[in-house]
mmCIF file of C-alpha atoms in Angstrom:
data_model
loop_
_atom_site.group_PDB
_atom_site.id
_atom_site.type_symbol
_atom_site.label_atom_id
_atom_site.label_comp_id
_atom_site.label_asym_id
_atom_site.label_seq_id
_atom_site.Cartn_x
_atom_site.Cartn_y
_atom_site.Cartn_z
ATOM 1 C CA MET A 143 -27.620 -36.051 32.698
ATOM 2 C CA GLY A 144 -24.104 -36.556 31.775
ATOM 3 C CA HIS A 145 -25.164 -37.895 28.443
ATOM 4 C CA ASN A 146 -26.856 -34.344 27.878
ATOM 5 C CA GLU A 147 -23.756 -32.537 28.910
ATOM 6 C CA SER A 148 -21.773 -33.745 26.442
ATOM 7 C CA GLY A 149 -24.158 -33.246 23.617
ATOM 8 C CA GLY A 150 -24.092 -30.057 24.771
ATOM 9 C CA SER A 151 -20.092 -29.464 24.234
ATOM 10 C CA GLU A 152 -20.273 -31.085 21.029
ATOM 11 C CA LYS A 153 -23.126 -28.617 19.884
ATOM 12 C CA LYS A 154 -20.457 -25.660 21.091
ATOM 13 C CA SER A 155 -17.915 -26.946 19.296
ATOM 14 C CA SER A 156 -19.820 -27.380 16.184
ATOM 15 C CA GLU A 157 -20.682 -23.889 16.326
ATOM 16 C CA SER A 158 -17.464 -22.782 17.080
ATOM 17 C CA ALA A 159 -16.359 -24.089 13.995
ATOM 18 C CA ASN A 160 -19.135 -22.465 12.118
ATOM 19 C CA ASP A 161 -18.199 -19.244 13.475
ATOM 20 C CA LEU A 162 -14.829 -19.371 11.992
ATOM 21 C CA GLN A 163 -14.714 -16.874 9.109
ATOM 22 C CA THR A 164 -12.983 -17.598 5.876
ATOM 23 C CA PHE A 165 -11.877 -15.285 3.573
ATOM 24 C CA ASN A 166 -11.763 -15.042 -0.407
ATOM 25 C CA ALA A 167 -7.952 -15.795 -1.253
ATOM 26 C CA GLU A 168 -8.550 -14.385 -4.774
ATOM 27 C CA ASN A 169 -9.882 -11.088 -3.285
ATOM 28 C CA LEU A 170 -7.042 -11.008 -0.882
ATOM 29 C CA GLN A 171 -4.386 -11.558 -3.813
ATOM 30 C CA SER A 172 -6.049 -8.947 -5.849
ATOM 31 C CA ASN A 173 -5.953 -6.473 -2.861
ATOM 32 C CA MET A 174 -2.069 -7.299 -2.505
ATOM 33 C CA LYS A 175 -1.593 -6.201 -6.160
ATOM 34 C CA VAL A 176 -3.171 -2.967 -5.409
ATOM 35 C CA ILE A 177 -0.379 -2.537 -2.540
ATOM 36 C CA TYR A 178 2.397 -3.427 -4.847
ATOM 37 C CA TYR A 179 1.180 -1.487 -7.528
ATOM 38 C CA SER A 180 0.768 1.803 -5.430
ATOM 39 C CA ARG A 181 4.258 1.244 -3.653
ATOM 40 C CA THR A 182 6.051 0.772 -6.742
ATOM 41 C CA PHE A 183 4.696 3.592 -8.869
ATOM 42 C CA LEU A 184 4.807 6.179 -6.084
ATOM 43 C CA SER A 185 8.270 4.933 -5.412
ATOM 44 C CA ILE A 186 9.415 5.530 -8.766
ATOM 45 C CA ILE A 187 7.833 8.923 -8.866
ATOM 46 C CA GLY A 188 9.119 9.789 -5.573
ATOM 47 C CA GLY A 189 12.678 8.635 -6.590
ATOM 48 C CA VAL A 190 12.501 11.008 -9.642
ATOM 49 C CA ILE A 191 11.257 14.064 -7.479
ATOM 50 C CA ALA A 192 14.116 12.944 -4.911
ATOM 51 C CA GLY A 193 16.989 12.966 -7.522
ATOM 52 C CA ILE A 194 15.471 16.260 -8.950
ATOM 53 C CA LEU A 195 15.273 18.069 -5.569
ATOM 54 C CA GLY A 196 18.693 17.180 -4.895
ATOM 55 C CA PHE A 197 18.279 15.188 -1.751
ATOM 56 C CA THR A 198 21.259 12.772 -1.226
ATOM 57 C CA GLY A 199 22.231 10.488 1.710
ATOM 58 C CA LEU A 200 19.994 10.079 4.660
ATOM 59 C CA THR A 201 17.931 13.088 3.353
ATOM 60 C CA GLY A 202 16.813 10.746 0.441
ATOM 61 C CA PHE A 203 15.724 7.706 2.683
ATOM 62 C CA ILE A 204 13.979 9.940 5.037
ATOM 63 C CA PHE A 205 12.099 11.042 1.850
ATOM 64 C CA TYR A 206 11.369 7.480 0.740
ATOM 65 C CA PHE A 207 10.016 6.794 4.169
ATOM 66 C CA LEU A 208 7.895 9.444 3.931
ATOM 67 C CA ILE A 209 6.594 8.699 0.618
ATOM 68 C CA MET A 210 5.873 5.225 2.237
ATOM 69 C CA ALA A 211 3.962 6.361 5.268
ATOM 70 C CA ILE A 212 1.582 8.431 3.119
ATOM 71 C CA THR A 213 1.136 5.482 0.858
ATOM 72 C CA SER A 214 0.296 3.343 3.957
ATOM 73 C CA LEU A 215 -2.143 6.115 5.338
ATOM 74 C CA GLY A 216 -3.726 6.453 1.661
ATOM 75 C CA LEU A 217 -4.288 2.659 1.640
ATOM 76 C CA VAL A 218 -6.084 2.555 4.930
ATOM 77 C CA GLY A 219 -7.908 5.347 3.737
ATOM 78 C CA LYS A 220 -8.772 3.439 0.425
ATOM 79 C CA ALA A 221 -10.148 0.640 3.102
ATOM 80 C CA LYS A 222 -12.165 3.012 4.825
ATOM 81 C CA PHE A 223 -10.279 2.730 8.003
ATOM 82 C CA SER A 224 -11.608 -1.056 8.198
ATOM 83 C CA VAL A 225 -8.457 -2.918 7.414
ATOM 84 C CA HIS A 226 -9.397 -6.340 8.389
ATOM 85 C CA SER A 227 -12.322 -6.229 6.039
ATOM 86 C CA TYR A 228 -9.929 -6.216 2.856
ATOM 87 C CA PHE A 229 -6.496 -7.303 4.317
ATOM 88 C CA ASP A 230 -5.684 -10.428 6.645
ATOM 89 C CA SER A 231 -3.530 -7.999 8.705
ATOM 90 C CA TRP A 232 -2.055 -4.750 9.242
ATOM 91 C CA ASN A 233 1.369 -5.913 8.342
ATOM 92 C CA ARG A 234 -0.039 -6.039 4.557
ATOM 93 C CA ILE A 235 -0.492 -2.358 4.331
ATOM 94 C CA ILE A 236 2.443 -1.299 6.356
ATOM 95 C CA LEU A 237 5.278 -3.500 5.317
ATOM 96 C CA ASP A 238 4.365 -5.336 1.985
ATOM 97 C CA GLY A 239 6.184 -4.054 -0.911
ATOM 98 C CA PHE A 240 8.441 -1.844 1.058
ATOM 99 C CA PHE A 241 11.721 -3.446 0.152
ATOM 100 C CA GLY A 242 10.627 -3.572 -3.722
ATOM 101 C CA GLY A 243 9.536 -0.155 -3.816
ATOM 102 C CA LEU A 244 12.765 0.891 -2.191
ATOM 103 C CA MET A 245 14.882 -0.477 -4.986
ATOM 104 C CA SER A 246 12.792 1.344 -7.617
ATOM 105 C CA PHE A 247 12.984 4.405 -5.436
ATOM 106 C CA VAL A 248 16.905 4.017 -5.244
ATOM 107 C CA LEU A 249 17.411 3.521 -9.198
ATOM 108 C CA PHE A 250 15.114 6.389 -10.091
ATOM 109 C CA TRP A 251 16.382 8.502 -7.359
ATOM 110 C CA THR A 252 20.079 8.123 -8.407
ATOM 111 C CA TYR A 253 19.222 8.232 -12.438
ATOM 112 C CA PRO A 254 16.754 11.154 -12.533
ATOM 113 C CA SER A 255 18.384 13.037 -15.624
ATOM 114 C CA PHE A 256 16.361 10.924 -17.907
ATOM 115 C CA PHE A 257 13.370 12.409 -16.307
ATOM 116 C CA THR A 258 14.314 15.913 -16.127
ATOM 117 C CA LEU A 259 13.033 16.731 -19.574
ATOM 118 C CA LEU A 260 9.666 15.425 -18.896
ATOM 119 C CA LEU A 261 9.014 17.374 -15.448
ATOM 120 C CA LEU A 262 8.907 20.854 -14.638
ATOM 121 C CA PHE A 263 11.126 22.376 -11.760
ATOM 122 C CA THR A 264 8.860 24.369 -9.923
ATOM 123 C CA TYR A 265 7.382 23.760 -6.513
ATOM 124 C CA ASN A 266 4.009 24.228 -7.438
ATOM 125 C CA PHE A 267 4.218 21.899 -10.226
ATOM 126 C CA LEU A 268 5.814 19.273 -8.155
ATOM 127 C CA LYS A 269 3.323 19.626 -5.566
ATOM 128 C CA SER A 270 0.417 19.341 -7.749
ATOM 129 C CA MET A 271 1.722 16.339 -9.725
ATOM 130 C CA ILE A 272 2.444 14.717 -6.340
ATOM 131 C CA ALA A 273 -1.290 15.439 -5.139
ATOM 132 C CA THR A 274 -2.581 14.272 -8.739
ATOM 133 C CA ILE A 275 -0.597 10.870 -8.985
ATOM 134 C CA PHE A 276 -1.475 10.039 -5.397
ATOM 135 C CA LYS A 277 -5.120 10.576 -6.026
ATOM 136 C CA VAL A 278 -4.946 8.676 -9.300
ATOM 137 C CA VAL A 279 -2.834 5.997 -8.155
ATOM 138 C CA ILE A 280 -4.176 5.064 -4.535
ATOM 139 C CA LEU A 281 -7.899 6.548 -4.833
ATOM 140 C CA LYS A 282 -8.996 5.637 -7.925
ATOM 141 C CA ALA A 283 -7.246 3.583 -10.857
ATOM 142 C CA LYS A 284 -6.582 0.171 -10.375
ATOM 143 C CA CYS A 285 -7.334 0.383 -6.834
ATOM 144 C CA GLU A 286 -10.386 -1.242 -6.089
ATOM 145 C CA LEU A 287 -10.175 -3.299 -2.787
ATOM 146 C CA HIS A 288 -12.533 -6.350 -2.685
ATOM 147 C CA ASP A 289 -13.635 -7.225 0.727
ATOM 148 C CA LEU A 290 -12.506 -10.588 1.993
ATOM 149 C CA TYR A 291 -15.596 -12.113 3.891
#
């Protein structure tokens, strides 16, 4: 009888080892590139817009946090609200690329005069431009998320 119990425990441990899901590292790396690309691009655009709109000091940084929050929500939406199917943790979407994007934001925020010839100053143009860029960057171009499992 004791022999059967030990065989059952060995069977359970081998089943639990088989139950561990492994994920595809290449797909995770590809998904991380989507995050960095999206954050960097939207940080640059956000910095230019913040500079043109004249945000200074704390207002500019609050604008950056707002841009990053919207980017995170867009990435979660792109993952169809099933984050663990595409990333190994929520921190990947919320925090990764945050400080790299901040440096790009500050650079383009403090020197927007290079881009003033490229952008119009009307509110409607900026609003439609942000919406279009957001759709292109996060929802379509270079943003194919790959399932990890």
